[in-house]
Short mmCIF file of C-alpha atoms in Angstrom, two decimals:
data_model
loop_
_atom_site.label_atom_id
_atom_site.label_comp_id
_atom_site.label_asym_id
_atom_site.label_seq_id
_atom_site.Cartn_x
_atom_site.Cartn_y
_atom_site.Cartn_z
CA GLN A 1 -5.60 16.08 0.24
CA VAL A 2 -6.41 14.09 3.41
CA GLN A 3 -3.61 12.65 5.44
CA LEU A 4 -3.87 9.76 7.84
CA GLN A 5 -1.26 8.56 10.37
CA GLU A 6 -1.44 5.46 12.55
CA SER A 7 0.07 5.35 15.98
CA GLY A 8 0.15 2.97 18.82
CA PRO A 9 2.26 0.19 20.46
CA GLY A 10 4.29 -1.93 18.12
CA LEU A 11 4.27 -4.84 20.58
CA VAL A 12 1.23 -6.31 22.41
CA LYS A 13 1.17 -9.31 24.65
CA SER A 14 -0.99 -12.28 23.78
CA SER A 15 -4.52 -12.12 25.47
CA GLU A 16 -4.28 -8.31 25.89
CA THR A 17 -5.97 -5.54 23.96
CA LEU A 18 -4.51 -3.90 20.83
CA SER A 19 -5.14 -0.17 20.70
CA LEU A 20 -4.35 2.01 17.72
CA THR A 21 -5.11 5.65 16.77
CA CYS A 22 -5.44 7.21 13.35
CA THR A 23 -4.84 10.99 13.27
CA VAL A 24 -6.61 12.61 10.35
CA SER A 25 -5.40 15.92 8.84
CA ARG A 26 -6.98 18.36 6.37
CA VAL A 27 -10.53 16.98 6.61
CA SER A 28 -12.82 16.64 9.55
CA VAL A 29 -13.84 13.18 10.95
CA ILE A 30 -17.34 14.70 11.68
CA SER A 31 -18.07 15.23 8.09
CA THR A 32 -20.93 13.10 6.96
CA VAL A 33 -19.26 12.74 3.61
CA TYR A 34 -16.63 10.32 4.89
CA PHE A 35 -16.40 6.95 6.60
CA TRP A 36 -13.31 5.85 8.52
CA GLY A 37 -11.93 2.30 8.53
CA TRP A 38 -9.19 -0.10 9.52
CA ILE A 39 -7.52 -2.76 7.29
CA ARG A 40 -4.74 -5.14 8.26
CA GLN A 41 -2.15 -7.23 6.44
CA PRO A 42 -0.31 -10.15 8.16
CA PRO A 43 3.35 -10.49 7.12
CA GLY A 44 3.52 -11.90 3.58
CA LYS A 45 -0.27 -12.18 3.26
CA GLY A 46 -3.18 -10.28 1.79
CA LEU A 47 -5.42 -7.49 2.94
CA GLU A 48 -8.13 -8.05 5.55
CA TRP A 49 -10.82 -5.48 6.26
CA ILE A 50 -11.45 -4.90 9.94
CA GLY A 51 -14.25 -2.40 10.08
CA THR A 52 -15.55 1.05 9.23
CA THR A 53 -17.41 3.76 11.13
CA SER A 54 -18.73 7.25 10.54
CA TYR A 55 -19.81 10.27 12.54
CA SER A 56 -23.39 9.42 11.77
CA GLY A 57 -23.00 6.32 13.87
CA ASN A 58 -23.08 3.68 11.15
CA THR A 59 -20.44 1.07 12.03
CA TYR A 60 -19.65 -2.13 10.22
CA TYR A 61 -17.26 -4.89 11.38
CA ASN A 62 -15.71 -7.96 9.73
CA PRO A 63 -17.95 -10.77 10.93
CA SER A 64 -14.86 -12.91 11.85
CA LEU A 65 -13.58 -10.20 14.18
CA LYS A 66 -16.74 -8.52 15.30
CA SER A 67 -16.83 -9.97 18.81
CA ARG A 68 -13.36 -8.49 19.55
CA VAL A 69 -13.39 -5.19 17.63
CA THR A 70 -14.39 -1.62 18.58
CA ILE A 71 -13.89 1.34 16.18
CA SER A 72 -14.69 4.79 17.46
CA LEU A 73 -14.18 8.47 16.66
CA ASP A 74 -12.64 11.11 18.89
CA THR A 75 -14.01 14.30 17.34
CA SER A 76 -12.07 16.59 19.76
CA LYS A 77 -8.81 15.29 18.42
CA ASN A 78 -9.98 14.58 14.85
CA GLU A 79 -8.93 10.98 15.34
CA PHE A 80 -10.42 7.56 15.16
CA SER A 81 -9.29 4.48 16.94
CA LEU A 82 -9.20 0.68 16.90
CA ARG A 83 -9.42 -1.68 19.83
CA LEU A 84 -8.93 -5.39 19.31
CA SER A 85 -9.27 -7.52 22.38
CA SER A 86 -7.90 -10.98 23.28
CA VAL A 87 -5.16 -10.80 20.73
CA THR A 88 -3.15 -13.86 19.58
CA ALA A 89 -0.20 -14.32 17.23
CA ALA A 90 -2.67 -14.45 14.35
CA ASP A 91 -3.32 -10.75 14.92
CA THR A 92 0.27 -9.82 14.12
CA ALA A 93 0.00 -7.62 11.08
CA VAL A 94 0.57 -4.19 9.58
CA TYR A 95 -2.50 -2.15 10.42
CA TYR A 96 -3.73 0.56 8.09
CA CYS A 97 -6.30 3.28 8.68
CA ALA A 98 -8.15 4.56 5.66
CA ARG A 99 -10.93 6.81 4.47
CA HIS A 100 -14.02 5.79 2.49
CA MET A 101 -15.97 8.32 0.53
CA ALA A 102 -19.76 8.57 1.14
CA SER A 103 -20.28 5.07 2.67
CA ALA A 104 -18.62 1.91 4.00
CA ALA A 105 -19.53 0.37 0.67
CA GLU A 106 -17.29 2.70 -1.21
CA PRO A 107 -13.60 1.74 -1.63
CA PRO A 108 -11.08 3.06 0.81
CA ASP A 109 -9.44 5.75 -1.23
CA SER A 110 -6.84 7.24 1.06
CA TRP A 111 -4.71 5.19 3.36
CA GLY A 112 -2.15 5.79 6.13
CA GLN A 113 1.34 4.45 5.80
CA GLY A 114 0.58 1.58 8.17
CA THR A 115 1.95 0.49 11.48
CA MET A 116 3.30 -2.92 12.37
CA VAL A 117 1.97 -4.62 15.43
CA THR A 118 3.51 -7.77 16.78
CA VAL A 119 1.65 -9.98 19.34
CA SER A 120 4.11 -11.66 21.61
CA SER A 121 3.56 -14.63 23.93
CA GLN B 1 -9.50 -18.25 2.27
CA SER B 2 -10.59 -14.99 0.57
CA VAL B 3 -14.15 -14.37 -0.52
CA LEU B 4 -12.76 -13.04 -3.87
CA THR B 5 -10.49 -15.35 -5.93
CA GLN B 6 -7.49 -14.00 -7.78
CA PRO B 7 -4.56 -15.87 -9.40
CA PRO B 8 -1.49 -15.80 -7.12
CA SER B 9 0.78 -14.55 -9.78
CA VAL B 10 1.02 -13.31 -13.32
CA SER B 11 4.02 -12.26 -15.48
CA ALA B 12 4.70 -10.62 -18.74
CA ALA B 13 7.61 -8.81 -20.51
CA PRO B 14 8.12 -5.05 -20.53
CA GLY B 15 5.87 -3.27 -23.07
CA HIS B 16 3.47 -6.16 -23.14
CA GLN B 17 0.05 -6.31 -21.55
CA VAL B 18 -1.45 -8.50 -18.76
CA THR B 19 -4.80 -9.13 -17.19
CA ILE B 20 -5.65 -10.10 -13.66
CA SER B 21 -8.94 -11.79 -12.85
CA CYS B 22 -11.12 -11.48 -9.79
CA SER B 23 -14.00 -13.95 -9.25
CA GLY B 24 -16.80 -13.54 -6.68
CA SER B 25 -20.45 -14.18 -6.22
CA GLY B 26 -23.79 -12.49 -6.54
CA SER B 27 -23.59 -10.93 -3.10
CA ASN B 28 -20.42 -9.08 -3.84
CA ILE B 29 -19.06 -8.58 -7.39
CA GLY B 30 -22.44 -9.41 -8.90
CA ASN B 31 -24.25 -6.48 -7.22
CA ASN B 32 -21.63 -4.03 -6.21
CA TRP B 33 -18.88 -1.87 -7.77
CA VAL B 34 -15.35 -3.41 -7.96
CA SER B 35 -12.13 -1.63 -7.06
CA TRP B 36 -8.57 -2.43 -7.64
CA TYR B 37 -5.48 -1.58 -5.62
CA GLN B 38 -1.74 -1.55 -6.35
CA GLN B 39 0.60 -2.27 -3.55
CA LEU B 40 4.29 -1.57 -4.24
CA PRO B 41 6.75 -3.38 -1.95
CA GLY B 42 6.88 -1.92 1.54
CA THR B 43 4.08 0.62 0.91
CA ALA B 44 0.37 1.05 1.53
CA PRO B 45 -2.10 0.02 -1.12
CA LYS B 46 -3.10 2.68 -3.61
CA LEU B 47 -6.51 2.86 -5.30
CA LEU B 48 -6.09 2.15 -8.97
CA ILE B 49 -9.63 1.56 -10.17
CA PHE B 50 -13.02 2.23 -8.65
CA ASP B 51 -16.61 1.71 -9.78
CA ASN B 52 -15.46 -1.17 -12.03
CA ASN B 53 -13.65 0.98 -14.53
CA LYS B 54 -13.00 4.54 -13.29
CA ARG B 55 -9.42 5.76 -12.56
CA PRO B 56 -8.67 8.30 -9.80
CA SER B 57 -6.85 11.46 -10.79
CA GLY B 58 -3.23 10.64 -11.52
CA ILE B 59 -3.67 7.02 -12.57
CA PRO B 60 -2.46 6.55 -16.13
CA ASP B 61 -4.84 5.09 -18.74
CA ARG B 62 -2.53 2.02 -19.02
CA PHE B 63 -4.65 0.68 -16.27
CA SER B 64 -8.23 -0.36 -16.92
CA GLY B 65 -10.98 -2.34 -15.30
CA SER B 66 -14.03 -4.23 -16.40
CA LYS B 67 -16.77 -6.33 -14.88
CA SER B 68 -19.04 -9.07 -16.16
CA GLY B 69 -21.44 -10.87 -13.98
CA THR B 70 -19.58 -12.07 -10.89
CA SER B 71 -16.05 -11.52 -12.29
CA ALA B 72 -13.88 -8.57 -12.79
CA THR B 73 -10.72 -7.92 -14.62
CA LEU B 74 -7.77 -5.52 -14.27
CA GLY B 75 -5.84 -4.79 -17.43
CA ILE B 76 -2.48 -3.21 -17.69
CA THR B 77 -0.89 -2.25 -20.99
CA GLY B 78 2.65 -1.08 -21.87
CA LEU B 79 4.10 -2.89 -18.87
CA GLN B 80 6.95 -1.17 -16.99
CA THR B 81 9.36 -2.60 -14.43
CA GLY B 82 7.73 -0.13 -11.98
CA ASP B 83 4.46 -1.90 -12.34
CA GLU B 84 5.86 -4.85 -10.40
CA ALA B 85 3.63 -5.01 -7.33
CA ASP B 86 0.78 -6.89 -5.65
CA TYR B 87 -2.62 -6.18 -7.07
CA TYR B 88 -5.83 -6.63 -5.10
CA CYS B 89 -9.50 -6.51 -6.04
CA GLY B 90 -12.13 -5.42 -3.53
CA THR B 91 -15.81 -4.84 -3.22
CA TRP B 92 -18.73 -4.61 -0.76
CA ASP B 93 -20.41 -7.88 0.11
CA SER B 94 -24.10 -7.09 0.69
CA SER B 95 -24.82 -10.38 2.50
CA LEU B 96 -21.91 -9.97 4.90
CA SER B 97 -22.29 -6.16 5.18
CA ALA B 98 -18.51 -6.22 4.92
CA TRP B 99 -15.74 -5.00 2.61
CA VAL B 100 -14.00 -8.00 1.04
CA PHE B 101 -10.67 -8.31 -0.79
CA GLY B 102 -9.18 -10.92 -3.14
CA GLY B 103 -6.06 -12.74 -2.02
CA GLY B 104 -3.83 -10.62 -4.26
CA THR B 105 -1.84 -11.18 -7.41
CA LYS B 106 1.89 -10.64 -7.70
CA LEU B 107 2.80 -9.14 -11.00
CA THR B 108 6.24 -9.81 -12.24
CA VAL B 109 7.60 -7.77 -15.26
CA LEU B 110 10.28 -10.00 -16.77
#
């Protein structure tokens, strides 16, 4: 059973870059069977997909965030990361990392517990 | 504004059944599999239904899914107070090359 755990600063200043890491246990991020993604949820609101990547290099981003987002794998640590630049208060949310089976078009089937990130002015 | 449209809330009595709708378009629901998630308060979403109507291991058969055209439906029978949660539909949008979610539906078991 895969386990995912998000980590990173809980507070980021406006206009700076948000950086989060997802540590994956029990499966390898270099497996071509899996894709790895990020989803966020602003307080009291719904889910918003941020993007998904894979070891094969296929990466997809939410068109509304694409200019500010980078998702990458660190195979040496079995982790993947999220970088979101030029953050504003609208980026305040719980950020979840998740696994997709087989492709980015498959539903995220395993999720981390989430980490709250607040953007301060 | 979500790409997929869900009712904000539904309610029903314990033991009864409820359905939650999810409406999209040809580029998402119309041509891709639909999934449903349950999010209990303060927890991460859990996959409830995938490929329109399949249940992951451990999900009781009280939960069911269906799809017709550009709409999908989640059904829950034998409602329990523990089913009170937010429910989200989701699917791939082929035009956007993006995963999209509905706005979520809050289920209240009265």
